[in-house]
Amino acid sequence: MASLPPPSSAPDTATGPVPADDFRSLMGAFPTGVAVITTYGADDRPRGLTCSSLSSVTTAPPTLSVWLTRGETLGALRAYGAFAVNLLHDRGERAGEVFAHRVADRFAQVDWRRSPDAGLPWLVDDAFAVAECRVTKLVEVSDHTLVVGAVTGVTQQAGTPLLYGARRFASWPGGEVPASPLALGTPVTSC
């Protein structure tokens, strides 16, 4: 099948990218869920950061991806080889803010414990769900890295997801998401 030529009204893509502030404004207008990505450093101390760039990749096998900025958490995750995705509920706004800013010891400001399956840092009071993941691929793009992870365990309680968009937090208008039918710490199997 022959490809069609672009319409005559197609924008000129040879002009280069839009200004960074324009792009930030565009993406900031797109509300998304709030997650805190956690792992351990070489000193066995937990590391983490707030992330809104989370996506499912495939269900067979269960795989997800996150985009992380280069820094301490990404370096720890790369070395440790595993991470947790803590999906924050609407009462987890403070944790979302703590992990979004440079704070000396973020984990001293939240309650956390080791996740049921892989023992990763779980923000038990601020997250309604946690996915435990093993790193399967890293892709560098400018100042960010795409981290692809095989989901090895999921724990989900009932909770109302926390959203972020237009530079503010909000609760999911659909209300509470029910608890997963999986038992606490049940390893995920292919669908």
PDB file of C-alpha atoms in Angstrom:
ATOM      1  CA  MET A   1       0.000   0.000   0.000  1.00  0.00           C
ATOM      2  CA  ALA A   2       1.421   3.355  -0.989  1.00  0.00           C
ATOM      3  CA  SER A   3       1.706   6.035   1.659  1.00  0.00           C
ATOM      4  CA  LEU A   4      -0.194   9.237   1.191  1.00  0.00           C
ATOM      5  CA  PRO A   5       1.608  12.562   0.987  1.00  0.00           C
ATOM      6  CA  PRO A   6       0.999  14.922   3.912  1.00  0.00           C
ATOM      7  CA  PRO A   7      -1.906  17.342   3.513  1.00  0.00           C
ATOM      8  CA  SER A   8      -0.951  20.751   2.180  1.00  0.00           C
ATOM      9  CA  SER A   9      -1.994  22.284   5.511  1.00  0.00           C
ATOM     10  CA  ALA A  10       0.510  20.179   7.502  1.00  0.00           C
ATOM     11  CA  PRO A  11       2.725  22.314   9.758  1.00  0.00           C
ATOM     12  CA  ASP A  12       6.336  22.891   8.781  1.00  0.00           C
ATOM     13  CA  THR A  13       8.228  20.580  11.135  1.00  0.00           C
ATOM     14  CA  ALA A  14      11.584  21.914   9.980  1.00  0.00           C
ATOM     15  CA  THR A  15      11.203  24.979  12.235  1.00  0.00           C
ATOM     16  CA  GLY A  16      12.418  23.115  15.313  1.00  0.00           C
ATOM     17  CA  PRO A  17      10.866  22.442  18.705  1.00  0.00           C
ATOM     18  CA  VAL A  18       8.558  24.832  20.542  1.00  0.00           C
ATOM     19  CA  PRO A  19       9.961  26.800  23.502  1.00  0.00           C
ATOM     20  CA  ALA A  20      10.318  24.720  26.687  1.00  0.00           C
ATOM     21  CA  ASP A  21       7.861  26.927  28.606  1.00  0.00           C
ATOM     22  CA  ASP A  22       5.197  26.368  25.948  1.00  0.00           C
ATOM     23  CA  PHE A  23       5.734  22.618  26.150  1.00  0.00           C
ATOM     24  CA  ARG A  24       5.587  22.665  29.981  1.00  0.00           C
ATOM     25  CA  SER A  25       2.324  24.602  29.778  1.00  0.00           C
ATOM     26  CA  LEU A  26       0.863  22.063  27.362  1.00  0.00           C
ATOM     27  CA  MET A  27       1.830  19.051  29.474  1.00  0.00           C
ATOM     28  CA  GLY A  28       0.863  20.806  32.711  1.00  0.00           C
ATOM     29  CA  ALA A  29      -2.667  21.146  31.371  1.00  0.00           C
ATOM     30  CA  PHE A  30      -2.924  17.351  31.105  1.00  0.00           C
ATOM     31  CA  PRO A  31      -4.064  15.923  34.470  1.00  0.00           C
ATOM     32  CA  THR A  32      -2.509  12.629  35.483  1.00  0.00           C
ATOM     33  CA  GLY A  33      -2.230  10.348  38.468  1.00  0.00           C
ATOM     34  CA  VAL A  34       0.535  10.886  41.003  1.00  0.00           C
ATOM     35  CA  ALA A  35       3.033   8.159  41.845  1.00  0.00           C
ATOM     36  CA  VAL A  36       6.149   8.044  43.982  1.00  0.00           C
ATOM     37  CA  ILE A  37       8.861   5.789  42.576  1.00  0.00           C
ATOM     38  CA  THR A  38      11.003   4.182  45.286  1.00  0.00           C
ATOM     39  CA  THR A  39      14.071   1.964  45.463  1.00  0.00           C
ATOM     40  CA  TYR A  40      17.195   1.468  47.599  1.00  0.00           C
ATOM     41  CA  GLY A  41      20.624   3.048  47.333  1.00  0.00           C
ATOM     42  CA  ALA A  42      23.947   1.242  47.700  1.00  0.00           C
ATOM     43  CA  ASP A  43      23.851   2.180  51.411  1.00  0.00           C
ATOM     44  CA  ASP A  44      20.504   0.275  51.747  1.00  0.00           C
ATOM     45  CA  ARG A  45      18.699   3.565  52.448  1.00  0.00           C
ATOM     46  CA  PRO A  46      15.488   4.216  50.508  1.00  0.00           C
ATOM     47  CA  ARG A  47      15.401   6.720  47.646  1.00  0.00           C
ATOM     48  CA  GLY A  48      12.391   8.100  45.799  1.00  0.00           C
ATOM     49  CA  LEU A  49      10.806  10.826  43.717  1.00  0.00           C
ATOM     50  CA  THR A  50       7.380  11.954  42.560  1.00  0.00           C
ATOM     51  CA  CYS A  51       6.510  10.878  39.042  1.00  0.00           C
ATOM     52  CA  SER A  52       3.499  11.587  36.850  1.00  0.00           C
ATOM     53  CA  SER A  53       4.892   9.884  33.735  1.00  0.00           C
ATOM     54  CA  LEU A  54       3.658   6.349  34.316  1.00  0.00           C
ATOM     55  CA  SER A  55       2.255   4.022  31.691  1.00  0.00           C
ATOM     56  CA  SER A  56       1.245   0.419  31.282  1.00  0.00           C
ATOM     57  CA  VAL A  57       3.199  -1.309  28.533  1.00  0.00           C
ATOM     58  CA  THR A  58       1.712  -4.797  28.285  1.00  0.00           C
ATOM     59  CA  THR A  59      -0.267  -7.307  30.348  1.00  0.00           C
ATOM     60  CA  ALA A  60       1.535 -10.377  29.037  1.00  0.00           C
ATOM     61  CA  PRO A  61       3.856 -10.216  30.849  1.00  0.00           C
ATOM     62  CA  PRO A  62       2.674  -7.392  33.145  1.00  0.00           C
ATOM     63  CA  THR A  63       5.016  -4.487  32.371  1.00  0.00           C
ATOM     64  CA  LEU A  64       4.960  -0.757  33.060  1.00  0.00           C
ATOM     65  CA  SER A  65       7.191   2.209  32.341  1.00  0.00           C
ATOM     66  CA  VAL A  66       8.131   5.438  34.099  1.00  0.00           C
ATOM     67  CA  TRP A  67      10.192   8.437  32.993  1.00  0.00           C
ATOM     68  CA  LEU A  68      12.700   9.640  35.582  1.00  0.00           C
ATOM     69  CA  THR A  69      15.017  12.632  35.651  1.00  0.00           C
ATOM     70  CA  ARG A  70      18.688  11.921  36.068  1.00  0.00           C
ATOM     71  CA  GLY A  71      19.748  12.107  39.680  1.00  0.00           C
ATOM     72  CA  GLU A  72      20.128  10.199  42.908  1.00  0.00           C
ATOM     73  CA  THR A  73      16.950   8.107  42.653  1.00  0.00           C
ATOM     74  CA  LEU A  74      17.602   7.039  39.063  1.00  0.00           C
ATOM     75  CA  GLY A  75      21.208   6.135  39.930  1.00  0.00           C
ATOM     76  CA  ALA A  76      20.027   4.033  42.882  1.00  0.00           C
ATOM     77  CA  LEU A  77      17.318   2.359  40.802  1.00  0.00           C
ATOM     78  CA  ARG A  78      19.804   1.543  38.050  1.00  0.00           C
ATOM     79  CA  ALA A  79      22.187  -0.104  40.558  1.00  0.00           C
ATOM     80  CA  TYR A  80      19.508  -1.881  42.625  1.00  0.00           C
ATOM     81  CA  GLY A  81      17.612  -3.233  39.612  1.00  0.00           C
ATOM     82  CA  ALA A  82      14.148  -2.975  41.159  1.00  0.00           C
ATOM     83  CA  PHE A  83      11.654  -0.273  42.097  1.00  0.00           C
ATOM     84  CA  ALA A  84       8.183   0.272  43.506  1.00  0.00           C
ATOM     85  CA  VAL A  85       5.448   2.440  42.020  1.00  0.00           C
ATOM     86  CA  ASN A  86       3.397   3.911  44.868  1.00  0.00           C
ATOM     87  CA  LEU A  87       0.060   5.206  43.513  1.00  0.00           C
ATOM     88  CA  LEU A  88      -0.958   8.017  45.855  1.00  0.00           C
ATOM     89  CA  HIS A  89      -4.480   8.434  47.176  1.00  0.00           C
ATOM     90  CA  ASP A  90      -6.103  11.826  47.687  1.00  0.00           C
ATOM     91  CA  ARG A  91      -4.759  12.079  51.251  1.00  0.00           C
ATOM     92  CA  GLY A  92      -1.191  11.547  49.949  1.00  0.00           C
ATOM     93  CA  GLU A  93      -0.718  15.089  48.611  1.00  0.00           C
ATOM     94  CA  ARG A  94       1.902  15.939  51.248  1.00  0.00           C
ATOM     95  CA  ALA A  95       3.974  12.880  50.252  1.00  0.00           C
ATOM     96  CA  GLY A  96       3.665  13.890  46.604  1.00  0.00           C
ATOM     97  CA  GLU A  97       5.054  17.326  47.470  1.00  0.00           C
ATOM     98  CA  VAL A  98       7.844  15.967  49.699  1.00  0.00           C
ATOM     99  CA  PHE A  99       9.103  13.635  46.975  1.00  0.00           C
ATOM    100  CA  ALA A 100       8.795  16.329  44.293  1.00  0.00           C
ATOM    101  CA  HIS A 101      11.270  18.655  46.038  1.00  0.00           C
ATOM    102  CA  ARG A 102      14.875  18.355  47.085  1.00  0.00           C
ATOM    103  CA  VAL A 103      14.598  17.365  50.731  1.00  0.00           C
ATOM    104  CA  ALA A 104      17.505  15.935  52.727  1.00  0.00           C
ATOM    105  CA  ASP A 105      15.686  12.806  53.986  1.00  0.00           C
ATOM    106  CA  ARG A 106      12.323  12.430  52.313  1.00  0.00           C
ATOM    107  CA  PHE A 107      11.616   9.105  54.011  1.00  0.00           C
ATOM    108  CA  ALA A 108      11.914  10.676  57.475  1.00  0.00           C
ATOM    109  CA  GLN A 109       8.812  12.737  56.611  1.00  0.00           C
ATOM    110  CA  VAL A 110       6.513   9.845  55.653  1.00  0.00           C
ATOM    111  CA  ASP A 111       5.518   6.483  57.060  1.00  0.00           C
ATOM    112  CA  TRP A 112       6.823   3.613  55.012  1.00  0.00           C
ATOM    113  CA  ARG A 113       7.640  -0.058  55.269  1.00  0.00           C
ATOM    114  CA  ARG A 114       8.953  -2.789  52.999  1.00  0.00           C
ATOM    115  CA  SER A 115       6.504  -3.999  50.362  1.00  0.00           C
ATOM    116  CA  PRO A 116       5.081  -7.522  50.777  1.00  0.00           C
ATOM    117  CA  ASP A 117       6.837  -9.317  47.899  1.00  0.00           C
ATOM    118  CA  ALA A 118      10.160  -7.655  47.025  1.00  0.00           C
ATOM    119  CA  GLY A 119      10.662  -5.602  50.190  1.00  0.00           C
ATOM    120  CA  LEU A 120      10.766  -2.269  48.315  1.00  0.00           C
ATOM    121  CA  PRO A 121       9.931   1.063  50.012  1.00  0.00           C
ATOM    122  CA  TRP A 122       6.118   1.263  50.257  1.00  0.00           C
ATOM    123  CA  LEU A 123       4.466   4.530  51.320  1.00  0.00           C
ATOM    124  CA  VAL A 124       1.849   2.584  53.217  1.00  0.00           C
ATOM    125  CA  ASP A 125      -0.105   5.607  54.576  1.00  0.00           C
ATOM    126  CA  ASP A 126      -0.063   7.631  51.348  1.00  0.00           C
ATOM    127  CA  ALA A 127      -0.489   5.056  48.579  1.00  0.00           C
ATOM    128  CA  PHE A 128      -3.638   3.082  47.819  1.00  0.00           C
ATOM    129  CA  ALA A 129      -1.632   0.728  45.588  1.00  0.00           C
ATOM    130  CA  VAL A 130       1.950  -0.353  45.062  1.00  0.00           C
ATOM    131  CA  ALA A 131       3.455  -2.229  42.123  1.00  0.00           C
ATOM    132  CA  GLU A 132       6.781  -3.973  42.683  1.00  0.00           C
ATOM    133  CA  CYS A 133       8.927  -4.045  39.546  1.00  0.00           C
ATOM    134  CA  ARG A 134      12.174  -5.520  38.252  1.00  0.00           C
ATOM    135  CA  VAL A 135      14.036  -3.289  35.780  1.00  0.00           C
ATOM    136  CA  THR A 136      14.078  -4.833  32.304  1.00  0.00           C
ATOM    137  CA  LYS A 137      15.184  -1.908  30.139  1.00  0.00           C
ATOM    138  CA  LEU A 138      16.569   1.630  30.391  1.00  0.00           C
ATOM    139  CA  VAL A 139      16.447   4.124  27.511  1.00  0.00           C
ATOM    140  CA  GLU A 140      18.223   7.510  27.751  1.00  0.00           C
ATOM    141  CA  VAL A 141      16.440  10.487  26.163  1.00  0.00           C
ATOM    142  CA  SER A 142      17.998  13.906  26.816  1.00  0.00           C
ATOM    143  CA  ASP A 143      17.889  14.531  30.601  1.00  0.00           C
ATOM    144  CA  HIS A 144      15.387  11.735  31.325  1.00  0.00           C
ATOM    145  CA  THR A 145      15.496   7.951  31.290  1.00  0.00           C
ATOM    146  CA  LEU A 146      12.661   5.631  30.344  1.00  0.00           C
ATOM    147  CA  VAL A 147      12.596   2.809  32.886  1.00  0.00           C
ATOM    148  CA  VAL A 148      10.712  -0.311  31.854  1.00  0.00           C
ATOM    149  CA  GLY A 149       9.842  -2.746  34.620  1.00  0.00           C
ATOM    150  CA  ALA A 150       8.328  -6.212  34.851  1.00  0.00           C
ATOM    151  CA  VAL A 151       5.636  -6.122  37.535  1.00  0.00           C
ATOM    152  CA  THR A 152       6.369  -8.847  40.069  1.00  0.00           C
ATOM    153  CA  GLY A 153       3.820  -7.981  42.759  1.00  0.00           C
ATOM    154  CA  VAL A 154       0.788  -5.757  43.311  1.00  0.00           C
ATOM    155  CA  THR A 155      -0.913  -4.643  46.510  1.00  0.00           C
ATOM    156  CA  GLN A 156      -4.064  -2.544  46.232  1.00  0.00           C
ATOM    157  CA  GLN A 157      -6.414  -1.180  48.872  1.00  0.00           C
ATOM    158  CA  ALA A 158      -9.533   0.908  48.306  1.00  0.00           C
ATOM    159  CA  GLY A 159      -8.722   4.587  47.767  1.00  0.00           C
ATOM    160  CA  THR A 160      -9.434   7.707  45.764  1.00  0.00           C
ATOM    161  CA  PRO A 161      -6.541   8.443  43.364  1.00  0.00           C
ATOM    162  CA  LEU A 162      -4.621  11.714  43.633  1.00  0.00           C
ATOM    163  CA  LEU A 163      -4.365  13.695  40.392  1.00  0.00           C
ATOM    164  CA  TYR A 164      -2.074  16.519  39.341  1.00  0.00           C
ATOM    165  CA  GLY A 165      -2.652  19.021  36.550  1.00  0.00           C
ATOM    166  CA  ALA A 166      -2.637  22.768  35.948  1.00  0.00           C
ATOM    167  CA  ARG A 167      -0.086  22.982  38.795  1.00  0.00           C
ATOM    168  CA  ARG A 168      -2.440  21.712  41.475  1.00  0.00           C
ATOM    169  CA  PHE A 169      -3.580  18.500  43.116  1.00  0.00           C
ATOM    170  CA  ALA A 170      -7.139  17.161  42.963  1.00  0.00           C
ATOM    171  CA  SER A 171      -9.068  14.022  43.860  1.00  0.00           C
ATOM    172  CA  TRP A 172     -10.292  11.623  41.193  1.00  0.00           C
ATOM    173  CA  PRO A 173     -13.886  12.773  40.559  1.00  0.00           C
ATOM    174  CA  GLY A 174     -15.046   9.178  40.111  1.00  0.00           C
ATOM    175  CA  GLY A 175     -14.496   8.511  43.816  1.00  0.00           C
ATOM    176  CA  GLU A 176     -12.899   5.539  45.442  1.00  0.00           C
ATOM    177  CA  VAL A 177     -11.286   2.742  43.450  1.00  0.00           C
ATOM    178  CA  PRO A 178     -12.124  -0.599  45.093  1.00  0.00           C
ATOM    179  CA  ALA A 179      -9.492  -2.839  46.594  1.00  0.00           C
ATOM    180  CA  SER A 180      -7.916  -5.383  44.288  1.00  0.00           C
ATOM    181  CA  PRO A 181      -9.320  -8.892  44.534  1.00  0.00           C
ATOM    182  CA  LEU A 182      -5.705 -10.057  44.881  1.00  0.00           C
ATOM    183  CA  ALA A 183      -4.528 -10.908  48.350  1.00  0.00           C
ATOM    184  CA  LEU A 184      -1.973  -8.572  49.925  1.00  0.00           C
ATOM    185  CA  GLY A 185       1.372  -9.051  48.232  1.00  0.00           C
ATOM    186  CA  THR A 186       0.137 -11.503  45.605  1.00  0.00           C
ATOM    187  CA  PRO A 187       2.672 -11.902  42.808  1.00  0.00           C
ATOM    188  CA  VAL A 188       1.282 -10.948  39.408  1.00  0.00           C
ATOM    189  CA  THR A 189       1.025 -13.627  36.756  1.00  0.00           C
ATOM    190  CA  SER A 190       0.534 -13.198  33.023  1.00  0.00           C
ATOM    191  CA  CYS A 191      -3.045 -12.692  31.865  1.00  0.00           C
TER     192      CYS A 191
END
